[in-house]
Amino acid sequence: MLLKSTLTDKDYEVIKSSKCFENLSDEEIEKVIKCTNAVKKPYSKGETIMRDGDKVLNFGLVLSGSVMISKDDFWGNINILDKRGPGRLYAESFAFAGNALSDVFVYANEDTEILLLNANSILTTCERSCDYHNKLIRNMLSVVAMENLDMNEKISHVTQRTTRQKLLSYLTSVYKHTGKCTFDIPYNRQELADYLSVDRSAMSSELGRLKREGLIDYSKNHFQLKKKALKEVYI
Amino acid sequence: MLLKSTLTDKDYEVIKSSKCFENLSDEEIEKVIKCTNAVKKPYSKGETIMRDGDKVLNFGLVLSGSVMISKDDFWGNINILDKRGPGRLYAESFAFAGNALSDVFVYANEDTEILLLNANSILTTCERSCDYHNKLIRNMLSVVAMENLDMNEKISHVTQRTTRQKLLSYLTSVYKHTGKCTFDIPYNRQELADYLSVDRSAMSSELGRLKREGLIDYSKNHFQLKKKALKEVYI
DNA sequence: TTTATAATGTTGTAAAAGCAACAATTAAGA
DNA sequence: TCTTAATTGTTGCTTTTACAACATTATAAA
């Protein structure tokens, strides 16, 4: 376990950019890391960070790399909930729900560094009664609320009845967020299928069909949403 | 608009029982309602409480009755996210995410009374610098985090590939929460179909099949989950 | 009690999904 | 560069769904 002293300048930049630490001064951030005994932890590609069933007391902030949050079911289906890169958190909902057990897997999607934070240390005002606690908790409330809206959005994709509609719903939401008709998505085909909870090969054919019909264009992870597609989802 | 003075004893009981106001004394609760200008509002059955696209500054606590939170898509499908009864909140994630627009509908499922609370008033310490603010915000963090876990659970139902699996996933989760093999569910058939994002009639046949195969039994909203069903989902 | 209305169940058909096996393409390593 | 592995695309078959139309059963109102 590495102490805060090993945090690099780049780490601090990521931390500062995180919504979690918004409006906190550099000194306050220093204090948080010291008072809560936050530690940096490296994970290599594919390594499990959190297991289904784990008791969750800590949550993590991604410093570099990215993590996948996935929910696997009885029948062996992999359901990707989200992919989170630098500045994003994971497990924060479990940590702040109080005594919750994880019902997801979290694993390193590539070589990844995590800043591990303890939820309780943040919730309980330390002896020095640091003022930043209140700011931090307000930030956490906002972050957890936003995660909730993200999950809401994911639900609107997976509840679509056909693979075609799921794809269009997802691509349209990326378009809305980026404001651009061409964009890269963070998933490869298998991951996208697991994210939308559909069969990869069926999704692949549907993508081909959408391309032939002139609704979208793509190559690898780069997609273009054409006017015809926006018409089909009544934007 | 009715002021706090019109809150009945029963209302106060509901408020006290809500996770939102946990660990707050009666006086503190009084203060919250006074300081934040919380108001009680009645809605009649079927009335819309919040619309898709609304800017959300307030959130609600259900005092009596119940509300449906629903997300309707381009193709006319109704997707019920949740049904919330006395003591539960709605729109809290939008309100605390900061400047969020609603992407859901909320409507009164029956004659319903709501306590409308202002998120900003809770977030900003009032001139009297009431101590309860901090308790309240911690509670809100916990409540929003728990809603998030609930949504996670809903996702695990709707991402199942077949109607049969969706039903078993849902019924099993009710079983896990209640700890009992027989229980009432809060939805009628159409609502359950909208909750699981499947066709009502197809779901109805699947329910019949599950009953004939001896996995479940039911009549109206009362369900029994038999051993054979638990085996099928590998509990 | 009778009648109207809502809720639930049933069935047939067309469309779509899941699955498996394999082909083609791309990326990675020797 | 060549070879191997991973990713992506394609196709046929079987299962399941969505949809529509209608039957049956409950519920509420007159």
Coordinates of C-alpha atoms (C1' of nucleotides) in Angstrom, one line a residue:
Chain A
M1 CA 0.0 0.0 0.0
L2 CA 1.4 3.3 -1.1
L3 CA 0.8 6.5 0.9
K4 CA -0.2 9.8 -0.5
S5 CA 3.4 10.9 -0.8
T6 CA 3.6 8.8 -3.9
L7 CA 0.9 10.7 -5.7
T8 CA 2.3 12.3 -8.8
D9 CA 1.5 15.8 -10.1
K10 CA -0.6 14.1 -12.8
D11 CA -2.5 12.3 -10.1
Y12 CA -3.3 15.6 -8.4
E13 CA -4.5 17.0 -11.7
V14 CA -6.9 14.2 -12.1
I15 CA -8.0 14.5 -8.5
K16 CA -8.6 18.2 -8.9
S17 CA -10.6 17.7 -12.1
S18 CA -12.9 15.2 -10.4
K19 CA -16.4 16.3 -9.6
C20 CA -15.8 14.7 -6.2
F21 CA -13.2 17.4 -5.2
E22 CA -14.9 20.3 -6.9
N23 CA -14.5 23.6 -5.1
L24 CA -11.8 22.3 -2.8
S25 CA -8.5 24.1 -2.6
D26 CA -5.2 22.3 -3.1
E27 CA -4.6 22.5 0.6
E28 CA -8.0 21.0 1.4
I29 CA -7.5 18.2 -1.0
E30 CA -4.1 17.5 0.7
K31 CA -6.0 17.4 4.0
V32 CA -8.6 15.0 2.7
I33 CA -6.0 12.6 1.5
K34 CA -4.1 12.8 4.8
C35 CA -7.0 12.7 7.2
T36 CA -8.8 9.9 5.4
N37 CA -5.7 7.9 4.8
A38 CA -6.4 7.6 1.1
V39 CA -4.1 5.2 -0.7
K40 CA -3.1 4.7 -4.3
K41 CA -3.3 1.2 -5.7
P42 CA -2.2 -0.2 -9.0
Y43 CA -4.1 -2.9 -10.9
S44 CA -3.0 -4.7 -14.0
K45 CA -5.2 -5.3 -17.0
G46 CA -8.0 -7.8 -16.2
E47 CA -7.4 -7.8 -12.5
T48 CA -10.5 -7.9 -10.3
I49 CA -10.9 -4.8 -8.2
M50 CA -14.2 -5.6 -6.4
R51 CA -16.2 -8.8 -6.3
D52 CA -20.0 -9.5 -6.2
G53 CA -20.7 -10.0 -2.5
D54 CA -17.9 -7.9 -1.2
K55 CA -18.7 -5.7 1.8
V56 CA -18.0 -2.2 0.5
L57 CA -16.4 0.3 2.8
N58 CA -14.1 2.1 0.4
F59 CA -14.8 3.6 -3.0
G60 CA -12.3 4.4 -5.7
L61 CA -11.3 7.3 -7.9
V62 CA -9.7 6.3 -11.2
L63 CA -6.3 8.0 -11.5
S64 CA -5.3 6.4 -14.7
G65 CA -6.5 3.7 -17.0
S66 CA -10.2 2.6 -16.7
V67 CA -12.4 0.2 -14.9
M68 CA -15.4 -1.8 -16.1
I69 CA -18.4 -2.2 -13.8
S70 CA -20.2 -5.4 -14.7
K71 CA -23.1 -7.5 -13.4
D72 CA -23.1 -11.1 -14.4
D73 CA -26.2 -13.2 -14.1
F74 CA -27.2 -16.8 -13.3
W75 CA -27.1 -17.7 -17.0
G76 CA -23.6 -16.5 -17.7
N77 CA -24.6 -13.3 -19.4
I78 CA -22.2 -10.4 -18.8
N79 CA -23.9 -7.1 -18.3
I80 CA -21.7 -4.1 -18.5
L81 CA -23.1 -1.3 -16.4
D82 CA -20.5 1.3 -17.2
K83 CA -16.9 2.0 -18.1
R84 CA -15.2 4.7 -16.0
G85 CA -12.0 6.5 -16.8
P86 CA -9.7 9.1 -15.0
G87 CA -11.5 11.3 -12.6
R88 CA -14.5 9.0 -12.3
L89 CA -15.5 7.0 -9.2
Y90 CA -16.7 3.5 -8.7
A91 CA -18.5 1.7 -5.8
E92 CA -19.4 5.1 -4.3
S93 CA -23.1 4.1 -4.1
F94 CA -22.4 1.0 -2.2
A95 CA -20.0 2.8 0.1
F96 CA -22.5 5.6 1.0
A97 CA -25.6 3.4 1.1
G98 CA -24.3 2.1 4.4
N99 CA -23.4 -1.5 5.0
A100 CA -24.1 -2.5 1.4
L101 CA -22.8 -5.6 -0.2
S102 CA -21.6 -5.3 -3.8
D103 CA -23.8 -6.9 -6.5
V104 CA -21.3 -6.0 -9.2
F105 CA -17.9 -6.9 -10.4
V106 CA -15.3 -4.2 -11.0
Y107 CA -12.2 -5.0 -13.0
A108 CA -9.3 -3.2 -14.6
N109 CA -10.0 -2.7 -18.3
E110 CA -6.3 -1.9 -18.8
D111 CA -3.4 -1.1 -16.5
T112 CA -5.1 1.1 -14.0
E113 CA -4.3 3.2 -10.9
I114 CA -6.9 3.8 -8.2
L115 CA -7.1 6.2 -5.3
L116 CA -8.9 4.3 -2.6
L117 CA -11.1 6.5 -0.3
N118 CA -12.9 5.5 2.9
A119 CA -16.5 6.5 3.0
N120 CA -16.7 6.6 6.8
S121 CA -13.7 8.8 7.1
I122 CA -15.5 11.3 4.8
L123 CA -18.8 11.0 6.7
T124 CA -17.4 11.4 10.2
T125 CA -16.0 14.8 11.0
C126 CA -12.4 14.3 12.1
E127 CA -11.0 15.7 15.4
R128 CA -9.7 18.7 13.6
S129 CA -13.3 19.3 12.4
C130 CA -12.1 20.1 9.0
D131 CA -14.5 22.3 7.1
Y132 CA -13.8 20.5 3.8
H133 CA -15.9 17.6 5.0
N134 CA -19.1 19.5 4.4
K135 CA -18.0 20.5 0.9
L136 CA -16.9 17.0 0.1
I137 CA -20.2 15.5 1.3
R138 CA -22.1 17.9 -0.8
N139 CA -20.0 17.0 -3.8
M140 CA -20.5 13.3 -3.1
L141 CA -24.3 13.9 -3.0
S142 CA -24.1 15.6 -6.4
V143 CA -21.9 12.9 -7.9
V144 CA -24.1 10.0 -6.6
A145 CA -27.2 11.8 -7.9
M146 CA -25.6 12.2 -11.3
E147 CA -24.6 8.5 -11.4
N148 CA -28.2 7.9 -10.8
L149 CA -29.2 9.9 -13.8
D150 CA -26.6 8.0 -15.9
M151 CA -28.2 4.7 -14.8
N152 CA -31.6 6.1 -15.7
E153 CA -30.2 6.7 -19.2
K154 CA -28.7 3.2 -19.4
I155 CA -32.1 1.8 -18.5
S156 CA -33.7 3.7 -21.3
H157 CA -31.4 1.9 -23.7
V158 CA -31.7 -1.6 -22.4
T159 CA -35.5 -1.4 -22.1
Q160 CA -35.9 -0.8 -25.8
R161 CA -37.6 -3.8 -27.4
T162 CA -35.3 -4.5 -30.4
T163 CA -31.6 -4.5 -30.9
R164 CA -32.1 -1.8 -33.5
Q165 CA -33.8 0.5 -31.1
K166 CA -31.2 -0.2 -28.4
L167 CA -28.4 0.8 -30.7
L168 CA -30.2 3.9 -31.9
S169 CA -31.1 4.9 -28.3
Y170 CA -27.5 4.5 -27.2
L171 CA -25.9 6.3 -30.2
T172 CA -28.4 9.1 -29.9
S173 CA -27.5 9.6 -26.3
V174 CA -23.9 9.8 -27.2
Y175 CA -24.8 12.4 -29.8
K176 CA -26.8 14.4 -27.3
H177 CA -23.9 14.4 -24.8
T178 CA -21.2 15.2 -27.3
G179 CA -23.3 17.5 -29.5
K180 CA -21.6 15.9 -32.5
C181 CA -22.8 13.5 -35.1
T182 CA -19.4 11.8 -35.3
F183 CA -17.9 10.4 -32.2
D184 CA -15.9 7.5 -30.7
I185 CA -17.6 5.1 -28.3
P186 CA -15.6 3.6 -25.4
Y187 CA -16.7 0.0 -26.2
N188 CA -15.6 -2.6 -28.7
R189 CA -18.4 -4.8 -30.3
Q190 CA -18.5 -7.5 -27.6
E191 CA -18.5 -4.8 -24.9
L192 CA -21.2 -2.8 -26.6
A193 CA -23.3 -6.0 -26.8
D194 CA -22.8 -6.6 -23.2
Y195 CA -23.6 -3.0 -22.4
L196 CA -26.9 -3.2 -24.3
S197 CA -27.6 -6.7 -23.2
V198 CA -27.9 -8.3 -26.6
D199 CA -26.2 -10.9 -28.7
R200 CA -23.0 -9.7 -30.3
S201 CA -23.5 -11.4 -33.6
A202 CA -27.1 -10.3 -33.9
M203 CA -26.0 -6.7 -33.0
S204 CA -23.3 -6.9 -35.6
S205 CA -25.8 -7.7 -38.3
E206 CA -28.1 -5.0 -37.1
L207 CA -25.2 -2.5 -37.3
G208 CA -24.6 -3.6 -40.9
R209 CA -28.3 -3.2 -41.7
L210 CA -28.3 0.3 -40.2
K211 CA -25.3 1.2 -42.3
R212 CA -26.7 -0.2 -45.5
E213 CA -30.0 1.7 -44.9
G214 CA -27.9 4.9 -44.5
L215 CA -28.8 5.7 -40.9
I216 CA -25.3 5.4 -39.5
D217 CA -21.8 4.9 -40.6
Y218 CA -18.9 3.4 -38.6
S219 CA -15.6 1.8 -38.6
K220 CA -14.2 0.3 -35.5
N221 CA -15.1 2.5 -32.6
H222 CA -15.8 5.6 -34.7
F223 CA -19.5 6.2 -35.4
Q224 CA -21.5 8.7 -37.4
L225 CA -25.1 9.3 -36.8
K226 CA -26.9 10.5 -39.9
K227 CA -30.0 12.6 -40.3
K228 CA -32.0 9.6 -41.3
A229 CA -31.3 8.0 -37.9
L230 CA -32.3 11.1 -35.9
K231 CA -35.5 11.1 -37.8
E232 CA -36.2 7.5 -36.7
V233 CA -35.9 8.3 -33.0
Y234 CA -37.8 11.6 -33.3
I235 CA -35.2 13.9 -31.8
Chain B
M1 CA -50.4 26.0 -1.5
L2 CA -50.8 24.8 2.1
L3 CA -48.2 25.6 4.7
K4 CA -46.7 23.3 7.2
S5 CA -49.4 24.1 9.8
T6 CA -51.7 21.9 7.8
L7 CA -49.5 18.8 8.3
T8 CA -51.4 16.2 10.3
D9 CA -50.0 14.0 13.0
K10 CA -50.1 11.1 10.5
D11 CA -48.0 13.2 8.1
Y12 CA -45.4 13.8 10.8
E13 CA -45.3 10.1 11.5
V14 CA -44.6 9.4 7.8
I15 CA -42.0 12.1 7.7
K16 CA -40.3 10.7 10.9
S17 CA -40.3 7.2 9.4
S18 CA -38.6 8.4 6.2
K19 CA -34.9 7.6 5.8
C20 CA -34.6 11.2 4.7
F21 CA -35.2 12.5 8.2
E22 CA -33.5 9.7 10.1
N23 CA -31.7 10.8 13.3
L24 CA -33.4 14.2 13.3
S25 CA -35.4 15.2 16.4
D26 CA -39.0 16.3 16.2
E27 CA -37.8 19.9 16.7
E28 CA -35.2 19.6 14.0
I29 CA -37.8 18.2 11.6
E30 CA -40.0 21.2 12.5
K31 CA -37.2 23.5 11.7
V32 CA -36.4 21.9 8.4
I33 CA -40.0 22.3 7.3
K34 CA -40.1 25.9 8.4
C35 CA -36.7 27.0 7.2
T36 CA -37.0 25.4 3.8
N37 CA -40.6 26.4 3.3
A38 CA -41.7 22.8 2.6
V39 CA -45.3 22.6 1.4
K40 CA -47.9 19.9 1.3
K41 CA -49.6 19.3 -2.1
P42 CA -52.5 17.0 -3.0
Y43 CA -52.7 15.2 -6.3
S44 CA -55.7 13.2 -7.5
K45 CA -55.4 9.8 -9.2
G46 CA -53.7 10.0 -12.6
E47 CA -52.6 13.6 -12.2
T48 CA -49.1 14.4 -13.5
I49 CA -46.7 15.5 -10.8
M50 CA -43.6 16.0 -12.9
R51 CA -43.0 16.0 -16.7
D52 CA -40.2 14.8 -18.9
G53 CA -38.2 18.0 -19.6
D54 CA -39.1 19.8 -16.4
K55 CA -36.3 21.7 -14.7
V56 CA -36.1 20.0 -11.3
L57 CA -35.5 22.2 -8.2
N58 CA -37.8 20.5 -5.8
F59 CA -38.1 16.9 -4.8
G60 CA -41.1 15.2 -3.1
L61 CA -41.7 13.0 -0.1
V62 CA -44.8 10.9 -0.5
L63 CA -47.1 11.5 2.5
S64 CA -50.0 9.3 1.4
G65 CA -50.9 7.3 -1.7
S66 CA -48.2 6.5 -4.2
V67 CA -46.5 7.7 -7.3
M68 CA -45.3 6.0 -10.4
I69 CA -42.0 7.0 -12.0
S70 CA -42.1 6.2 -15.7
K71 CA -40.0 6.7 -18.7
D72 CA -41.8 6.7 -22.0
D73 CA -39.8 6.2 -25.2
F74 CA -40.1 7.3 -28.9
W75 CA -42.1 4.2 -29.8
G76 CA -44.8 4.7 -27.2
N77 CA -43.6 2.1 -24.8
I78 CA -44.2 2.9 -21.1
N79 CA -41.3 1.9 -18.9
I80 CA -42.1 2.0 -15.2
L81 CA -39.0 2.7 -13.2
D82 CA -40.5 2.4 -9.8
K83 CA -43.5 2.9 -7.7
R84 CA -43.0 4.8 -4.4
G85 CA -45.3 4.9 -1.4
P86 CA -45.4 6.8 1.9
G87 CA -42.0 7.8 3.2
R88 CA -40.3 7.4 -0.1
L89 CA -38.9 10.3 -2.2
Y90 CA -39.1 11.1 -5.9
A91 CA -37.0 13.4 -8.1
E92 CA -34.3 13.6 -5.5
S93 CA -31.6 12.6 -7.9
F94 CA -32.6 15.3 -10.4
A95 CA -32.8 17.9 -7.6
F96 CA -29.4 17.1 -6.2
A97 CA -27.6 16.5 -9.5
G98 CA -27.6 20.3 -10.0
N99 CA -29.5 21.9 -12.8
A100 CA -30.8 18.7 -14.2
L101 CA -33.8 18.3 -16.5
S102 CA -36.2 15.5 -15.8
D103 CA -36.2 12.6 -18.2
V104 CA -39.1 10.9 -16.5
F105 CA -42.7 11.3 -15.8
V106 CA -44.1 11.1 -12.3
Y107 CA -47.8 10.7 -11.8
A108 CA -50.1 10.0 -8.9
N109 CA -51.0 6.3 -9.0
E110 CA -54.0 7.0 -6.6
D111 CA -55.0 10.1 -4.6
T112 CA -51.7 11.2 -3.2
E113 CA -50.3 13.8 -0.9
I114 CA -46.7 15.1 -1.4
L115 CA -44.4 17.1 0.8
L116 CA -42.5 19.3 -1.6
L117 CA -38.9 20.1 -0.5
N118 CA -36.5 22.5 -2.0
A119 CA -33.0 21.0 -2.7
N120 CA -31.2 24.3 -2.6
S121 CA -32.7 25.3 0.8
I122 CA -31.3 22.0 2.1
L123 CA -27.9 22.4 0.5
T124 CA -27.3 26.0 1.6
T125 CA -26.9 26.6 5.3
C126 CA -29.6 29.1 6.4
E127 CA -28.7 32.3 8.4
R128 CA -29.5 30.5 11.6
S129 CA -26.9 28.0 10.6
C130 CA -29.0 25.1 11.7
D131 CA -27.0 22.1 12.6
Y132 CA -29.6 19.7 11.1
H133 CA -28.5 20.7 7.6
N134 CA -25.5 18.4 7.9
K135 CA -27.4 15.5 9.2
L136 CA -30.0 16.0 6.5
I137 CA -27.4 16.1 3.7
R138 CA -25.8 13.0 5.0
N139 CA -29.2 11.3 5.0
M140 CA -29.8 12.5 1.5
L141 CA -26.5 11.1 0.4
S142 CA -27.4 7.7 1.8
V143 CA -30.9 7.8 0.3
V144 CA -29.7 8.7 -3.1
A145 CA -27.0 6.0 -2.9
M146 CA -29.7 3.5 -2.0
E147 CA -31.9 4.5 -4.9
N148 CA -28.9 3.9 -7.0
L149 CA -28.6 0.3 -5.8
D150 CA -32.4 -0.1 -6.4
M151 CA -31.9 1.0 -10.0
N152 CA -29.0 -1.5 -10.3
E153 CA -31.3 -4.2 -9.2
K154 CA -33.9 -3.1 -11.7
I155 CA -31.3 -3.2 -14.4
S156 CA -30.5 -6.8 -13.5
H157 CA -34.2 -7.7 -14.2
V158 CA -34.6 -5.9 -17.5
T159 CA -31.3 -7.1 -18.9
Q160 CA -32.4 -10.7 -18.7
R161 CA -32.8 -12.0 -22.2
T162 CA -36.2 -13.7 -21.9
T163 CA -39.5 -12.8 -20.3
R164 CA -39.3 -16.0 -18.2
Q165 CA -35.9 -14.9 -16.8
K166 CA -37.1 -11.4 -16.2
L167 CA -40.0 -12.7 -14.2
L168 CA -37.9 -15.0 -12.2
S169 CA -35.3 -12.4 -11.6
Y170 CA -37.9 -10.0 -10.3
L171 CA -39.8 -12.4 -8.2
T172 CA -36.6 -13.7 -6.7
S173 CA -35.5 -10.2 -5.7
V174 CA -38.8 -9.7 -3.9
Y175 CA -38.3 -13.0 -2.2
K176 CA -34.8 -11.9 -1.1
H177 CA -36.1 -8.6 0.2
T178 CA -39.1 -9.9 2.1
G179 CA -37.4 -13.2 3.1
K180 CA -40.7 -14.9 2.4
C181 CA -41.8 -17.2 -0.5
T182 CA -45.3 -15.7 -0.6
F183 CA -45.7 -12.0 -1.1
D184 CA -47.8 -9.3 -2.7
I185 CA -46.3 -7.3 -5.5
P186 CA -47.2 -3.6 -6.0
Y187 CA -48.0 -3.9 -9.7
N188 CA -50.9 -5.2 -11.7
R189 CA -50.2 -7.2 -14.8
Q190 CA -49.9 -4.3 -17.2
E191 CA -47.7 -2.4 -14.7
L192 CA -45.5 -5.4 -14.2
A193 CA -45.1 -5.8 -17.9
D194 CA -44.2 -2.1 -18.2
Y195 CA -41.8 -2.5 -15.2
L196 CA -40.0 -5.4 -16.9
S197 CA -40.3 -3.9 -20.3
V198 CA -42.1 -6.8 -22.0
D199 CA -45.4 -7.4 -23.7
R200 CA -48.3 -7.9 -21.3
S201 CA -49.9 -10.7 -23.1
A202 CA -46.7 -12.6 -23.7
M203 CA -45.9 -12.1 -20.0
S204 CA -49.3 -13.4 -19.1
S205 CA -48.7 -16.6 -21.0
E206 CA -45.3 -17.0 -19.5
L207 CA -46.8 -16.6 -16.0
G208 CA -49.2 -19.3 -16.9
R209 CA -46.4 -21.6 -18.1
L210 CA -44.4 -21.0 -14.9
K211 CA -47.5 -21.9 -12.9
R212 CA -48.2 -25.1 -14.9
E213 CA -44.6 -26.1 -14.6
G214 CA -44.9 -25.7 -10.8
L215 CA -42.3 -23.0 -10.4
I216 CA -44.7 -20.4 -9.1
D217 CA -48.2 -19.9 -8.0
Y218 CA -50.3 -16.7 -8.0
S219 CA -53.6 -15.1 -8.0
K220 CA -54.0 -11.4 -8.6
N221 CA -51.1 -9.6 -7.0
H222 CA -50.3 -12.4 -4.6
F223 CA -47.4 -14.6 -5.6
Q224 CA -45.7 -17.7 -4.3
L225 CA -42.2 -18.7 -5.4
K226 CA -41.6 -22.5 -5.1
K227 CA -38.4 -24.4 -4.6
K228 CA -38.3 -25.4 -8.2
A229 CA -38.1 -21.7 -9.2
L230 CA -35.3 -21.0 -6.8
K231 CA -33.4 -23.9 -8.3
E232 CA -33.8 -22.4 -11.7
V233 CA -32.1 -19.2 -10.7
Y234 CA -29.4 -20.9 -8.7
I235 CA -30.0 -19.1 -5.4
Chain C
dT1 C1' -78.9 -7.9 -9.2
dT2 C1' -77.7 -6.3 -13.6
dT3 C1' -74.8 -3.9 -16.5
dA4 C1' -70.7 -1.7 -17.9
dT5 C1' -65.9 -1.5 -17.5
dA6 C1' -61.5 -2.9 -16.4
dA7 C1' -58.2 -6.5 -15.8
dT8 C1' -56.4 -10.8 -17.0
dG9 C1' -55.8 -14.9 -19.9
dT10 C1' -55.4 -17.3 -24.5
dT11 C1' -54.1 -18.1 -29.1
dG12 C1' -52.1 -17.6 -33.9
dT13 C1' -48.8 -15.3 -36.8
dA14 C1' -45.0 -12.5 -38.3
dA15 C1' -40.8 -10.5 -36.8
dA16 C1' -36.8 -10.5 -34.1
dA17 C1' -33.5 -12.5 -31.0
dG18 C1' -30.3 -16.0 -29.5
dC19 C1' -27.2 -19.3 -30.7
dA20 C1' -23.7 -21.8 -33.1
dA21 C1' -20.5 -22.3 -36.5
dC22 C1' -17.7 -20.3 -39.6
dA23 C1' -15.5 -16.5 -42.7
dA24 C1' -13.1 -12.3 -43.0
dT25 C1' -10.5 -8.8 -41.2
dT26 C1' -7.5 -6.5 -38.0
dA27 C1' -4.0 -6.3 -34.4
dA28 C1' -0.1 -8.2 -32.0
dG29 C1' 4.1 -10.7 -31.4
dA30 C1' 8.0 -13.4 -32.9
Chain D
dT1 C1' 7.7 -9.9 -42.6
dC2 C1' 5.3 -13.9 -41.2
dT3 C1' 2.5 -16.1 -37.9
dT4 C1' -0.9 -16.3 -34.5
dA5 C1' -4.5 -14.5 -31.9
dA6 C1' -8.2 -11.4 -31.3
dT7 C1' -11.9 -8.9 -33.2
dT8 C1' -15.6 -8.3 -36.3
dG9 C1' -18.9 -9.8 -39.8
dT10 C1' -22.1 -13.4 -41.9
dT11 C1' -25.5 -17.0 -42.2
dG12 C1' -29.0 -20.6 -41.2
dC13 C1' -31.8 -22.6 -37.7
dT14 C1' -34.6 -22.6 -33.5
dT15 C1' -36.7 -20.2 -29.8
dT16 C1' -38.9 -16.3 -28.1
dT17 C1' -41.1 -12.1 -28.5
dA18 C1' -44.4 -8.6 -30.0
dC19 C1' -48.7 -7.8 -31.7
dA20 C1' -53.4 -8.2 -32.5
dA21 C1' -57.7 -10.0 -31.8
dC22 C1' -60.6 -12.1 -28.8
dA23 C1' -62.2 -14.9 -24.5
dT24 C1' -62.7 -14.9 -19.8
dT25 C1' -62.8 -13.3 -15.3
dA26 C1' -63.0 -9.7 -11.9
dT27 C1' -64.6 -5.1 -10.3
dA28 C1' -67.4 -1.1 -9.9
dA29 C1' -71.5 1.4 -10.7
dA30 C1' -76.3 1.9 -11.4

